[in-house]
Tab-separated table of C-alpha atoms in Angstrom:
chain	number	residue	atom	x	y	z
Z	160	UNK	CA	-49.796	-118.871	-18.918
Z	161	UNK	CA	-46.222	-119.743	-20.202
Z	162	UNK	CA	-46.366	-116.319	-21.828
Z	163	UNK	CA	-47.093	-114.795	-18.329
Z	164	UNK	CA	-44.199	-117.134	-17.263
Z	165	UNK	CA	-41.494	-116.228	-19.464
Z	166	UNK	CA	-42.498	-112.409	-19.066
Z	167	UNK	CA	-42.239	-112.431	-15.299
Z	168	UNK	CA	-39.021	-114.102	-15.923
Z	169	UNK	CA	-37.747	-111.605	-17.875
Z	170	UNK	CA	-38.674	-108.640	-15.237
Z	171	UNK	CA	-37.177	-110.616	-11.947
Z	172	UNK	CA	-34.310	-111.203	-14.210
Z	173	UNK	CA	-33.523	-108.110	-15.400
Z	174	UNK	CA	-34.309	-106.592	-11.807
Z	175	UNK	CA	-31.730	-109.286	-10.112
Z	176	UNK	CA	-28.947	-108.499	-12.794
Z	177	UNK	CA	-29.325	-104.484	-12.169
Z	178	UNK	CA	-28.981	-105.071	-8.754
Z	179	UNK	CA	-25.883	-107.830	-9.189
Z	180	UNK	CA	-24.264	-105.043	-11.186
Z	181	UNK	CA	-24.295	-102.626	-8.451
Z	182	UNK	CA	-22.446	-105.001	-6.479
Z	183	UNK	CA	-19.280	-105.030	-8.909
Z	184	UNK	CA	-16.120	-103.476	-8.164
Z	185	UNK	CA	-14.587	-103.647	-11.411
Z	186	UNK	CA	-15.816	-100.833	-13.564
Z	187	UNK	CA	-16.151	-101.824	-17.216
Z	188	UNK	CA	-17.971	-105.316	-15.418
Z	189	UNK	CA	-20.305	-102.944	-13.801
Z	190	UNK	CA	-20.553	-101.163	-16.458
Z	191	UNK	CA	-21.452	-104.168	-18.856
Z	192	UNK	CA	-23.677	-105.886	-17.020
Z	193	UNK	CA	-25.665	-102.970	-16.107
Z	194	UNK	CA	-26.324	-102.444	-19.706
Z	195	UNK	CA	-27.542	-105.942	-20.291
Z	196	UNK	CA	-29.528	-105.130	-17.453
Z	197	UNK	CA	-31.275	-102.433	-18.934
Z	198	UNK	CA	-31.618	-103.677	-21.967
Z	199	UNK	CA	-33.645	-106.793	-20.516
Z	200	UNK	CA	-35.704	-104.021	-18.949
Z	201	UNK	CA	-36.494	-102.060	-21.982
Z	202	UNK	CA	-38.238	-105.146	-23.335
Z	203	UNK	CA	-40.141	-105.658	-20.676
Z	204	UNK	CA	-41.224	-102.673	-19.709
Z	205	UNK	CA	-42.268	-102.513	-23.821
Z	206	UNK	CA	-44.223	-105.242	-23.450
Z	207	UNK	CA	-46.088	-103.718	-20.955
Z	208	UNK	CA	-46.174	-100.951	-22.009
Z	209	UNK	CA	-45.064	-98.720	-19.350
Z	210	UNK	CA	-43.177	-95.875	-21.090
Z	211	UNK	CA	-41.792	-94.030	-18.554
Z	212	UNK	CA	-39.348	-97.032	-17.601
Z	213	UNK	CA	-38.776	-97.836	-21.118
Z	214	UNK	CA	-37.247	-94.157	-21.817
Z	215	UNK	CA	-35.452	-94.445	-18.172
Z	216	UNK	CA	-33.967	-97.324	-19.125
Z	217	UNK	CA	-32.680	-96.238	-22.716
Z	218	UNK	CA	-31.221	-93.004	-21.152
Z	219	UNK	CA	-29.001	-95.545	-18.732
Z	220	UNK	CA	-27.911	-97.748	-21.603
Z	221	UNK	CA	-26.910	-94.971	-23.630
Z	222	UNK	CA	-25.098	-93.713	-20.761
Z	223	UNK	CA	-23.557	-97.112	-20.309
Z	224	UNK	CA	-22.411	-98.077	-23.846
Z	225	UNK	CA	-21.103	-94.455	-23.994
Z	226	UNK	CA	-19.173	-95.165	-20.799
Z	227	UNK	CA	-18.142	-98.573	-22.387
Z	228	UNK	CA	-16.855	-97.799	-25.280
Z	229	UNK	CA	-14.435	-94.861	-23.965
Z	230	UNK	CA	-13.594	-97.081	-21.249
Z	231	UNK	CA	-12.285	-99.915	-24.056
Z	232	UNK	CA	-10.601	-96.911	-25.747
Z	233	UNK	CA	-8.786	-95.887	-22.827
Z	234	UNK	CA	-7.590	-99.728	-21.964
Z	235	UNK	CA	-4.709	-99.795	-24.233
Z	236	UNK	CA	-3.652	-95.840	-24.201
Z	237	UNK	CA	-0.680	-95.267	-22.777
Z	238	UNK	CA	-2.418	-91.407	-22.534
Z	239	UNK	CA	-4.619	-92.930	-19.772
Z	240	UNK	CA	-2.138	-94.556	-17.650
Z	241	UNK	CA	1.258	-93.010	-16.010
Z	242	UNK	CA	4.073	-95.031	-14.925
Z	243	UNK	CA	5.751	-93.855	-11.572
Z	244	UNK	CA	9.438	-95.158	-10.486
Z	245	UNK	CA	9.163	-95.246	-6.801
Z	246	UNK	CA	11.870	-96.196	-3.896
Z	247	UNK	CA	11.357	-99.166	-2.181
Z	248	UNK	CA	11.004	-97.430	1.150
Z	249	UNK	CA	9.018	-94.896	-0.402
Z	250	UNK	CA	5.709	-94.803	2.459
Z	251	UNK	CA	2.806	-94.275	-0.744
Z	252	UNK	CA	4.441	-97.579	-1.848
Z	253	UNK	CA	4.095	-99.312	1.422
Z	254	UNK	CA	0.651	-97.749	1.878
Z	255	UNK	CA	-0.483	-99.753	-1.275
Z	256	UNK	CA	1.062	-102.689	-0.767
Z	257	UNK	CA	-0.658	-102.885	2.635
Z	258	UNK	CA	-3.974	-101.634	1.605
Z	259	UNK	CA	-4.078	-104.567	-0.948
Z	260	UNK	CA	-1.704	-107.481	0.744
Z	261	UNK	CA	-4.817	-109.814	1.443
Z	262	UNK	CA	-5.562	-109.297	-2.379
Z	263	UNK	CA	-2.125	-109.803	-3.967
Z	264	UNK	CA	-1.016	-112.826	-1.829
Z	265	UNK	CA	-4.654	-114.543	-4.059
Z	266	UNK	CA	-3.555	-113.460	-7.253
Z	267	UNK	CA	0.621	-113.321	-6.569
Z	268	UNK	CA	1.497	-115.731	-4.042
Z	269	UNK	CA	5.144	-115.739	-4.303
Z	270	UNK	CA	5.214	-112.029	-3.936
Z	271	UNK	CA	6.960	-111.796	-0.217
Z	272	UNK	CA	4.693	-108.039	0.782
Z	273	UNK	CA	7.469	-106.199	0.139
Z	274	UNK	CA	10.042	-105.599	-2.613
Z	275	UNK	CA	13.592	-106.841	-1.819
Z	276	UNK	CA	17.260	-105.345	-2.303
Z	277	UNK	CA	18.232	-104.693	-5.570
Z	278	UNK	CA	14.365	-104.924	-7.139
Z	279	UNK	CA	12.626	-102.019	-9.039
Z	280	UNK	CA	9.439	-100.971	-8.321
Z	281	UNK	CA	7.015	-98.815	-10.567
Z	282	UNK	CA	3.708	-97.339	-9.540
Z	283	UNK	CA	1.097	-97.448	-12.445
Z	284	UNK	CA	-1.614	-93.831	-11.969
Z	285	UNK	CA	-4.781	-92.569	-13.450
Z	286	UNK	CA	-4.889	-88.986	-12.577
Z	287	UNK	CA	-4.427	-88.934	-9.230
Z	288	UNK	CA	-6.079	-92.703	-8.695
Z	289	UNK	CA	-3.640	-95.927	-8.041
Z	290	UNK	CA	-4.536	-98.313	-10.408
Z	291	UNK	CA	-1.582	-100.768	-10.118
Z	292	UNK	CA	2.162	-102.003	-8.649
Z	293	UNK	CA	4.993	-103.075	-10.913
Z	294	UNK	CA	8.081	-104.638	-8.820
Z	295	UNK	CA	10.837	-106.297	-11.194
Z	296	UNK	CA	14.151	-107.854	-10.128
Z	297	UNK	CA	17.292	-107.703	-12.519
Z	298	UNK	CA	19.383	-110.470	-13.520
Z	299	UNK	CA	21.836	-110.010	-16.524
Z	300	UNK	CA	19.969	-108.103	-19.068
Z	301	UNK	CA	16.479	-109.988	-18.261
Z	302	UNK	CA	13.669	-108.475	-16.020
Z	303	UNK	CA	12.015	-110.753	-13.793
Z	304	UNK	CA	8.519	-109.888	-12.451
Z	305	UNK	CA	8.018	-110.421	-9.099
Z	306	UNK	CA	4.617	-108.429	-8.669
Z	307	UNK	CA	2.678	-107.215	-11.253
Z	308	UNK	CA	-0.734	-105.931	-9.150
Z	309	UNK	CA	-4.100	-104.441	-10.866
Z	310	UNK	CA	-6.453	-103.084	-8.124
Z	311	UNK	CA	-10.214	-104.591	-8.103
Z	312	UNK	CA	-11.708	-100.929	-10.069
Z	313	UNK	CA	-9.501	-101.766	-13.307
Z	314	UNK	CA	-9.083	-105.581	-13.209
Z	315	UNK	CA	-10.792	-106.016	-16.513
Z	316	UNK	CA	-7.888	-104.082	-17.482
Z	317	UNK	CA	-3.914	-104.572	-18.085
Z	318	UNK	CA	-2.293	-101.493	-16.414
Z	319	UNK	CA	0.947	-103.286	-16.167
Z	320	UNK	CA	1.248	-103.637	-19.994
Z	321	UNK	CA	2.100	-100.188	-19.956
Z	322	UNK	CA	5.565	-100.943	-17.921
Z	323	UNK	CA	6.094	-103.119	-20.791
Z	324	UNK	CA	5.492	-100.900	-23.345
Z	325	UNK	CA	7.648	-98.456	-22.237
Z	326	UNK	CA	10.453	-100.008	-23.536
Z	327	UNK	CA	13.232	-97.037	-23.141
Z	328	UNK	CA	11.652	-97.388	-19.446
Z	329	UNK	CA	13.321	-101.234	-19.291
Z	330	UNK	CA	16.084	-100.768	-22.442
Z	331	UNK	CA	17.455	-97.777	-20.304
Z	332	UNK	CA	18.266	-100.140	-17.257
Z	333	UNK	CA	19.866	-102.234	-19.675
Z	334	UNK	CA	17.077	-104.712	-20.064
Z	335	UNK	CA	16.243	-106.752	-23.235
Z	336	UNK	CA	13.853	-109.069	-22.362
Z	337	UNK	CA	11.080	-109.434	-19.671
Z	338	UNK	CA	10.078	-112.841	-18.109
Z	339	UNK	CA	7.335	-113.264	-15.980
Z	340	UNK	CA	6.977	-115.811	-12.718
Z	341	UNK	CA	5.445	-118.921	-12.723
Z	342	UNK	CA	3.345	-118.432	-10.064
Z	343	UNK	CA	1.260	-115.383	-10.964
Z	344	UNK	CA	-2.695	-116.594	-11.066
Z	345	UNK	CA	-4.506	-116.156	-14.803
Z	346	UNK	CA	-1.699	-114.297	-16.612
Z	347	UNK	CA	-2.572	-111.714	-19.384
Z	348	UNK	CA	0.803	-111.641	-21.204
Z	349	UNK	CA	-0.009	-113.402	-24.092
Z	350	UNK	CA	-2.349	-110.886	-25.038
Z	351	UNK	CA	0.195	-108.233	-25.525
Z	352	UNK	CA	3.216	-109.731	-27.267
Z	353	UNK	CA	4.846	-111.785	-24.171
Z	354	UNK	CA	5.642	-115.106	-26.296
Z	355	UNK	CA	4.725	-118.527	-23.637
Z	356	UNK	CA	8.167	-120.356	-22.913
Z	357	UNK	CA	7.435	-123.493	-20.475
Z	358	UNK	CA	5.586	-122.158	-17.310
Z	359	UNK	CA	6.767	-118.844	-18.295
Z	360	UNK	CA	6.057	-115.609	-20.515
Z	361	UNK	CA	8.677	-113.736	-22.442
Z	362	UNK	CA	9.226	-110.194	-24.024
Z	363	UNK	CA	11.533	-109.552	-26.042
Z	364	UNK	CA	11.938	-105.902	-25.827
Z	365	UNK	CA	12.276	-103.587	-29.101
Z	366	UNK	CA	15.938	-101.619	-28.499
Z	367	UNK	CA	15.096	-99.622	-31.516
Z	368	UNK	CA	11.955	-98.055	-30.925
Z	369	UNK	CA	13.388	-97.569	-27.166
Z	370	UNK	CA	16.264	-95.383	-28.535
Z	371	UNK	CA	13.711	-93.351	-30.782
Z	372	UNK	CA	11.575	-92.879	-27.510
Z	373	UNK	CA	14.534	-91.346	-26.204
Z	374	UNK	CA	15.860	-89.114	-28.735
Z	375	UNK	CA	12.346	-87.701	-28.378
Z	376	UNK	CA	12.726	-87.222	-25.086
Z	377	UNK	CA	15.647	-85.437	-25.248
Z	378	UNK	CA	14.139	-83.247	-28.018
């Protein structure tokens, strides 16, 4: 009987957690917990003996671990991502911030909807798909982040690293350092290179590798 227990627990719970994955909007999440899904699946569908699900189910893992491990490629490749200066009247701009105002005011609560005189705003692409808003305000030679937006589809992801990375991007604006705002929700900067000063992150951006972006540029 506990046998039949634990088994029946292990097909309802595999069941609920394929379903629970279809409901995710971030895609490596979905993409995760889909194969855990299927994995629970394979073993009980082995232990029954049903072979037909077992070899459905392998075919989706595969898929899903292949999917997974280009998608963890891809989240720190500056090929993936593009970085797009926009105006701060430009309409795609406004469209975003719109779209996703409910969303940001959550996560960024300081940010006001809209970027303000004198602030910067970058749009971060995947092909053709908006994965992310950049708006940074100036003062002296530090940039200030006052938004720093990842949709839902690529929150498991840093998008807005790639601002950062760019360093000629900042450097050529005159910028050596980046500091973030206090108020952003669950920050990701100290996982790529933002040092924590007081309720704060910092960057310290590299001027030399900034001028050898540029020279290649220019090339």
């Amino acid at each position: 009987m506990l046998a039949d227990y634990w088994l029946d627990a292990l097909g309802w719970g595999g069941s609920a957690l394929l379903v629970f994955s279809l409901l995710q909007q971030r895609v490596l999440r979905f993409r995760t917990l889909n194969l855990v899904a299927g994995l629970l699946l394979i073993v009980f569908n082995a232990i029954l003996g049903v072979w037909p699900m077992v070899a459905l189910n392998a075919v989706t893992s595969t898929i899903n671990v292949l999917f997974i491990l280009r998608l963890r490629r891809q989240r720190h490749d500056a090929a993936t991502f593009e970085v797009i200066e926009v105006g701060l009247d430009d309409q795609y701009l406004r469209h975003v911030l719109d779209t996703h105002g409910e969303d940001m005011r959550k996560h960024q609560p300081a940010f006001p909807g809209r970027p303000g005189p004198g602030q910067e705003a970058f749009v971060v692409v995947k092909g053709d798909e908006t994965v992310g808003v950049v708006v940074i305000e100036g003062e002296g030679d530090t940039a200030h982040i006052c938004l720093d937006y990842v949709t839902p589809k690529y929150r498991d992801f840093t998008p807005g690293e790639f601002v950062w990375r760019r360093s000629d991007l900042l450097c050529g604006r005159g910028y050596k350092r980046v500091m973030t705002s206090p108020t952003i929700v669950a920050p990701y900067y100290d996982r790529i290179g933002f040092r924590p000063s007081g309720e704060v992150f910092v960057l310290e951006l590299d001027q030399d590798e900034a001028a050898a972006t540029q020279r290649s540029r220019a090339v």
